[in-house]
Every structure is written in C-alpha cells, then in structure tokens.
Amino acid sequence: MQPFLIFGLTAGLGAMGELAGHERRGALLWPGRSAVIGLMGAALGIRREGDFSALEALEVSVGLYDSGAPLRDYHTIETVPSAAAKAPNSRPEALQAARGRTNTTITLRDYRTGPLFGVAVAGEGLDALAAALNAPAFTLYLGRKSCPLAAPPGARVVQAEGHEAALAQLILPPWRKGARLVSLIVEDAAGEVVHDRAIDRARWHFAPRRVAVRPVAGGAT
C-alpha cells in the first residue's frame, strides 16, 4: 500500500492539447502529462515561468471515464503581412501599422464536450497538493481558458496498491455517478509515443515519452 493523490476533472468543454498549428488546434482524448502538471501548478500558484521541478518528479496516471464528444469551433482572425509585423512590439501595434492591408484567416479549434477523467498521483508533497487543488490560487481549466472545470476536483490522499485501485476510491460529481473507469493511461517504455512532457513552458517545447492505454476490467465500452 502507498499514498496516492486522486482528483477528478470534468468540464462542459475540454481541449486537451495537441501539437498546435496556426490553422488548426486539435484535442486529444485525455489530458497529457504537461496539462496535469500545469493544472497542479496553477493550483499552487506557480506561473508559467516558475519552477515545476517538484511537480515533474511526480508519477502521474490518467483514468478515462468519458472522453466526450468531438466539437469543432471556427475562429476568424485578422493577420498582418510579415513585413508589417517585424517592427512593432505587439500585435495591436502591428495591426495599427498594417491598417488597410490586413488579411482574414479562418482557424479551427477542436474540443471535447462533457469529458470526465480521474487523476492518480504518487510522490512527495501530496497533502499540500490536495489542499491547493481544493482551494486553487489560479482558476483551473481543462485545457484552454474557455474550458473551466464544471465541478471541484475533490482532491484527497488515499492508500492503495496501485493507480487503478486508487482511482476506485474517486468520488465523482453527482451527475456522473454512473460513469465507469474505461481505461488507464500510464507511462510505459513499450507504449505509444506522445509529446506531452514539458521541457520549456515559456517557449512551448515538449519532449516525447511513451504511454500505454490499459483497458480496465468491467469498464464501459
């Protein structure tokens, strides 16, 4: 038996980050490691340029209850010619300098509607993390700032033999009581490659790691 921090993540809209392009930004089926670490950092009041080393040392797994339904949104943005964008110090200055010469571009944003996840964390400082998640310093989002959580995380520290056993003790929101754990996403040297380990949050640089998606016995299909 060992201690685990467990908490839930659900929102009306979720946007679990994928490689971000200019014209399209996708959404994965579950939040990656960088998103979970970032969310815990926000709860602790750590800003993007802050020190995440203690959080990066934690072992994190994500339990998938409901990945939600896909939703695509269309954004119209105003862009400026590259020549006009070089000199100004900010986007408003660039738009002002390029008055009458701007272009309009349609970009795509993907979301998941009504997703539900559980998170199990092992390592040091779990009690402080649980307290921070239940009284966060910054607003907690499931991805983009347009995706605030629909319920408090309900973070607490439990004793369990493993991540799956820990998530079996997760208390789900009242309107999702019937949801079952479908699969568990854990780090695994033989698993698939994902780019969700942040190495520079200021520059949005991410490193690859391998994860396995393990089906849970008795979970919904």
Short mmCIF file of C-alpha atoms in Angstrom, two decimals:
data_model
loop_
_atom_site.label_atom_id
_atom_site.label_comp_id
_atom_site.label_asym_id
_atom_site.label_seq_id
_atom_site.Cartn_x
_atom_site.Cartn_y
_atom_site.Cartn_z
CA MET A 1 0.00 0.00 0.00
CA GLN A 2 1.17 3.53 -0.73
CA PRO A 3 -0.35 7.03 -0.73
CA PHE A 4 -1.90 8.44 -3.89
CA LEU A 5 -3.41 11.83 -4.57
CA ILE A 6 -6.61 11.37 -6.56
CA PHE A 7 -8.86 14.01 -8.11
CA GLY A 8 -11.42 14.36 -10.89
CA LEU A 9 -11.50 16.57 -13.99
CA THR A 10 -14.71 17.34 -15.85
CA ALA A 11 -15.94 20.29 -17.87
CA GLY A 12 -18.65 21.27 -20.31
CA LEU A 13 -15.87 21.72 -22.87
CA GLY A 14 -12.37 20.32 -22.72
CA ALA A 15 -9.43 20.95 -25.01
CA MET A 16 -6.63 18.52 -24.24
CA GLY A 17 -3.74 19.99 -26.15
CA GLU A 18 -2.24 18.53 -29.28
CA LEU A 19 0.54 19.91 -31.45
CA ALA A 20 -0.64 23.46 -32.10
CA GLY A 21 -0.65 24.69 -35.66
CA HIS A 22 -1.69 28.09 -36.94
CA GLU A 23 -4.83 26.99 -38.79
CA ARG A 24 -5.95 24.06 -36.62
CA ARG A 25 -5.61 23.09 -32.98
CA GLY A 26 -6.80 19.63 -32.14
CA ALA A 27 -7.89 18.00 -28.89
CA LEU A 28 -6.70 14.64 -27.60
CA LEU A 29 -8.88 12.05 -25.89
CA TRP A 30 -7.31 12.68 -22.48
CA PRO A 31 -5.19 15.39 -20.83
CA GLY A 32 -1.47 14.83 -21.26
CA ARG A 33 1.15 14.93 -18.54
CA SER A 34 2.04 18.57 -19.21
CA ALA A 35 -1.62 19.57 -18.83
CA VAL A 36 -2.00 17.76 -15.48
CA ILE A 37 1.31 19.16 -14.18
CA GLY A 38 0.29 22.64 -15.36
CA LEU A 39 -3.09 22.36 -13.65
CA MET A 40 -1.46 21.34 -10.36
CA GLY A 41 0.99 24.21 -10.79
CA ALA A 42 -1.90 26.64 -11.26
CA ALA A 43 -3.48 25.33 -8.07
CA LEU A 44 -0.22 26.01 -6.22
CA GLY A 45 0.11 29.47 -7.76
CA ILE A 46 3.14 28.65 -9.94
CA ARG A 47 3.32 30.85 -13.02
CA ARG A 48 4.40 29.55 -16.41
CA GLU A 49 7.99 30.76 -15.94
CA GLY A 50 8.14 29.27 -12.42
CA ASP A 51 9.82 26.16 -11.05
CA PHE A 52 7.93 22.96 -11.89
CA SER A 53 10.74 20.56 -10.93
CA ALA A 54 8.97 19.17 -7.84
CA LEU A 55 5.81 18.51 -9.87
CA GLU A 56 7.76 16.97 -12.76
CA ALA A 57 9.19 14.42 -10.31
CA LEU A 58 5.70 13.03 -9.60
CA GLU A 59 4.31 9.84 -11.13
CA VAL A 60 1.02 10.66 -12.88
CA SER A 61 -1.62 8.45 -14.46
CA VAL A 62 -4.94 9.46 -16.00
CA GLY A 63 -8.12 7.43 -15.77
CA LEU A 64 -10.50 7.77 -18.69
CA TYR A 65 -14.20 7.65 -17.79
CA ASP A 66 -15.65 9.58 -20.72
CA SER A 67 -13.64 11.24 -23.49
CA GLY A 68 -16.67 13.32 -24.52
CA ALA A 69 -18.00 14.03 -27.99
CA PRO A 70 -15.96 16.00 -30.55
CA LEU A 71 -16.87 19.62 -31.24
CA ARG A 72 -15.21 21.92 -33.75
CA ASP A 73 -15.32 25.70 -33.50
CA TYR A 74 -14.32 28.20 -36.18
CA HIS A 75 -12.42 31.39 -35.40
CA THR A 76 -11.90 34.33 -37.71
CA ILE A 77 -8.61 36.10 -37.01
CA GLU A 78 -7.01 39.17 -38.51
CA THR A 79 -3.42 38.74 -39.69
CA VAL A 80 -0.86 41.23 -40.93
CA PRO A 81 1.72 40.95 -43.73
CA SER A 82 5.07 39.69 -42.46
CA ALA A 83 6.78 42.94 -43.41
CA ALA A 84 4.41 44.94 -41.21
CA ALA A 85 4.78 42.53 -38.32
CA LYS A 86 8.57 42.88 -37.97
CA ALA A 87 8.96 46.33 -36.47
CA PRO A 88 6.07 46.70 -33.96
CA ASN A 89 6.46 45.44 -30.40
CA SER A 90 2.96 43.98 -30.08
CA ARG A 91 0.07 42.64 -32.11
CA PRO A 92 -2.04 45.83 -31.63
CA GLU A 93 0.89 47.89 -32.93
CA ALA A 94 1.27 45.55 -35.91
CA LEU A 95 -2.45 45.84 -36.75
CA GLN A 96 -2.23 49.62 -36.49
CA ALA A 97 0.84 49.71 -38.76
CA ALA A 98 -0.87 47.46 -41.31
CA ARG A 99 -4.17 49.35 -41.39
CA GLY A 100 -5.91 48.59 -44.68
CA ARG A 101 -3.50 45.77 -45.52
CA THR A 102 -4.64 43.05 -43.11
CA ASN A 103 -5.85 39.60 -44.10
CA THR A 104 -8.63 37.46 -42.67
CA THR A 105 -7.98 33.82 -41.84
CA ILE A 106 -10.32 31.10 -40.56
CA THR A 107 -8.80 28.82 -37.94
CA LEU A 108 -10.21 25.64 -36.39
CA ARG A 109 -10.39 24.77 -32.69
CA ASP A 110 -11.32 21.25 -31.58
CA TYR A 111 -12.93 20.47 -28.23
CA ARG A 112 -14.47 17.51 -26.39
CA THR A 113 -17.90 18.03 -24.83
CA GLY A 114 -18.57 16.68 -21.34
CA PRO A 115 -15.31 14.75 -20.78
CA LEU A 116 -14.63 13.07 -17.43
CA PHE A 117 -11.23 11.96 -16.14
CA GLY A 118 -9.63 10.86 -12.91
CA VAL A 119 -6.02 11.53 -11.99
CA ALA A 120 -3.83 9.49 -9.63
CA VAL A 121 -0.52 10.96 -8.49
CA ALA A 122 2.28 9.31 -6.50
CA GLY A 123 5.29 11.04 -4.96
CA GLU A 124 6.17 13.72 -2.45
CA GLY A 125 4.04 16.60 -1.17
CA LEU A 126 0.64 15.04 -1.87
CA ASP A 127 -1.17 16.58 1.11
CA ALA A 128 -0.13 20.10 0.11
CA LEU A 129 -1.19 19.41 -3.47
CA ALA A 130 -4.61 18.15 -2.36
CA ALA A 131 -5.14 21.30 -0.30
CA ALA A 132 -4.12 23.51 -3.23
CA LEU A 133 -6.41 21.74 -5.70
CA ASN A 134 -9.36 22.21 -3.36
CA ALA A 135 -8.54 25.91 -2.88
CA PRO A 136 -6.56 26.83 -6.02
CA ALA A 137 -4.51 30.00 -6.36
CA PHE A 138 -5.49 30.36 -10.03
CA THR A 139 -8.61 29.25 -11.89
CA LEU A 140 -8.36 25.65 -13.07
CA TYR A 141 -9.10 24.87 -16.72
CA LEU A 142 -9.40 21.64 -18.69
CA GLY A 143 -7.14 22.91 -21.45
CA ARG A 144 -7.92 26.38 -22.79
CA LYS A 145 -9.20 29.27 -20.71
CA SER A 146 -12.62 28.80 -22.32
CA CYS A 147 -12.84 25.41 -20.54
CA PRO A 148 -13.23 25.95 -16.77
CA LEU A 149 -13.91 22.88 -14.65
CA ALA A 150 -17.59 22.02 -14.17
CA ALA A 151 -17.01 20.61 -10.67
CA PRO A 152 -14.38 20.91 -7.93
CA PRO A 153 -11.59 18.34 -8.30
CA GLY A 154 -12.45 16.73 -4.95
CA ALA A 155 -8.77 16.04 -4.31
CA ARG A 156 -7.76 13.76 -1.44
CA VAL A 157 -4.97 11.40 -0.48
CA VAL A 158 -5.82 7.69 -0.24
CA GLN A 159 -3.94 4.48 0.41
CA ALA A 160 -3.92 1.95 -2.43
CA GLU A 161 -1.83 -0.78 -4.04
CA GLY A 162 -1.72 0.94 -7.42
CA HIS A 163 -3.12 3.70 -9.61
CA GLU A 164 -6.22 1.79 -10.63
CA ALA A 165 -7.04 0.84 -7.05
CA ALA A 166 -6.56 4.46 -6.04
CA LEU A 167 -8.98 5.70 -8.70
CA ALA A 168 -11.55 3.16 -7.50
CA GLN A 169 -11.87 5.46 -4.47
CA LEU A 170 -12.55 8.58 -6.55
CA ILE A 171 -15.81 10.37 -5.70
CA LEU A 172 -17.40 11.50 -8.97
CA PRO A 173 -19.73 14.53 -9.34
CA PRO A 174 -23.37 13.67 -8.51
CA TRP A 175 -24.49 13.92 -12.16
CA ARG A 176 -21.76 11.47 -13.27
CA LYS A 177 -22.23 8.84 -10.55
CA GLY A 178 -22.92 6.08 -13.06
CA ALA A 179 -19.68 6.61 -15.01
CA ARG A 180 -17.18 3.76 -15.02
CA LEU A 181 -13.45 3.78 -15.45
CA VAL A 182 -12.79 2.63 -19.03
CA SER A 183 -9.01 2.73 -19.29
CA LEU A 184 -5.89 3.88 -17.50
CA ILE A 185 -3.13 5.87 -19.22
CA VAL A 186 0.24 5.16 -17.62
CA GLU A 187 3.88 5.67 -18.55
CA ASP A 188 5.25 2.55 -20.23
CA ALA A 189 8.53 2.06 -22.11
CA ALA A 190 6.76 -0.21 -24.61
CA GLY A 191 3.79 2.06 -25.23
CA GLU A 192 2.92 4.61 -27.90
CA VAL A 193 4.83 7.88 -28.23
CA VAL A 194 3.17 11.12 -27.13
CA HIS A 195 4.69 14.60 -26.94
CA ASP A 196 3.35 15.81 -23.60
CA ARG A 197 6.37 16.22 -21.31
CA ALA A 198 7.06 19.94 -20.98
CA ILE A 199 10.72 20.92 -21.15
CA ASP A 200 10.20 24.68 -21.61
CA ARG A 201 6.77 26.09 -20.80
CA ALA A 202 7.68 29.63 -21.81
CA ARG A 203 8.63 28.50 -25.33
CA TRP A 204 6.02 25.70 -25.55
CA HIS A 205 8.66 23.00 -26.08
CA PHE A 206 7.62 19.41 -25.35
CA ALA A 207 9.56 16.14 -25.29
CA PRO A 208 8.27 12.69 -26.24
CA ARG A 209 7.53 9.89 -23.78
CA ARG A 210 5.82 6.52 -24.06
CA VAL A 211 2.46 5.68 -22.53
CA ALA A 212 0.20 2.65 -22.51
CA VAL A 213 -3.59 2.74 -22.56
CA ARG A 214 -4.69 -0.16 -20.40
CA PRO A 215 -8.34 -1.26 -20.53
CA VAL A 216 -9.97 -1.64 -17.12
CA ALA A 217 -11.88 -4.85 -16.39
CA GLY A 218 -15.60 -4.15 -16.12
CA GLY A 219 -15.30 -0.68 -17.63
CA ALA A 220 -17.81 0.69 -20.14
CA THR A 221 -17.10 0.16 -23.80
#
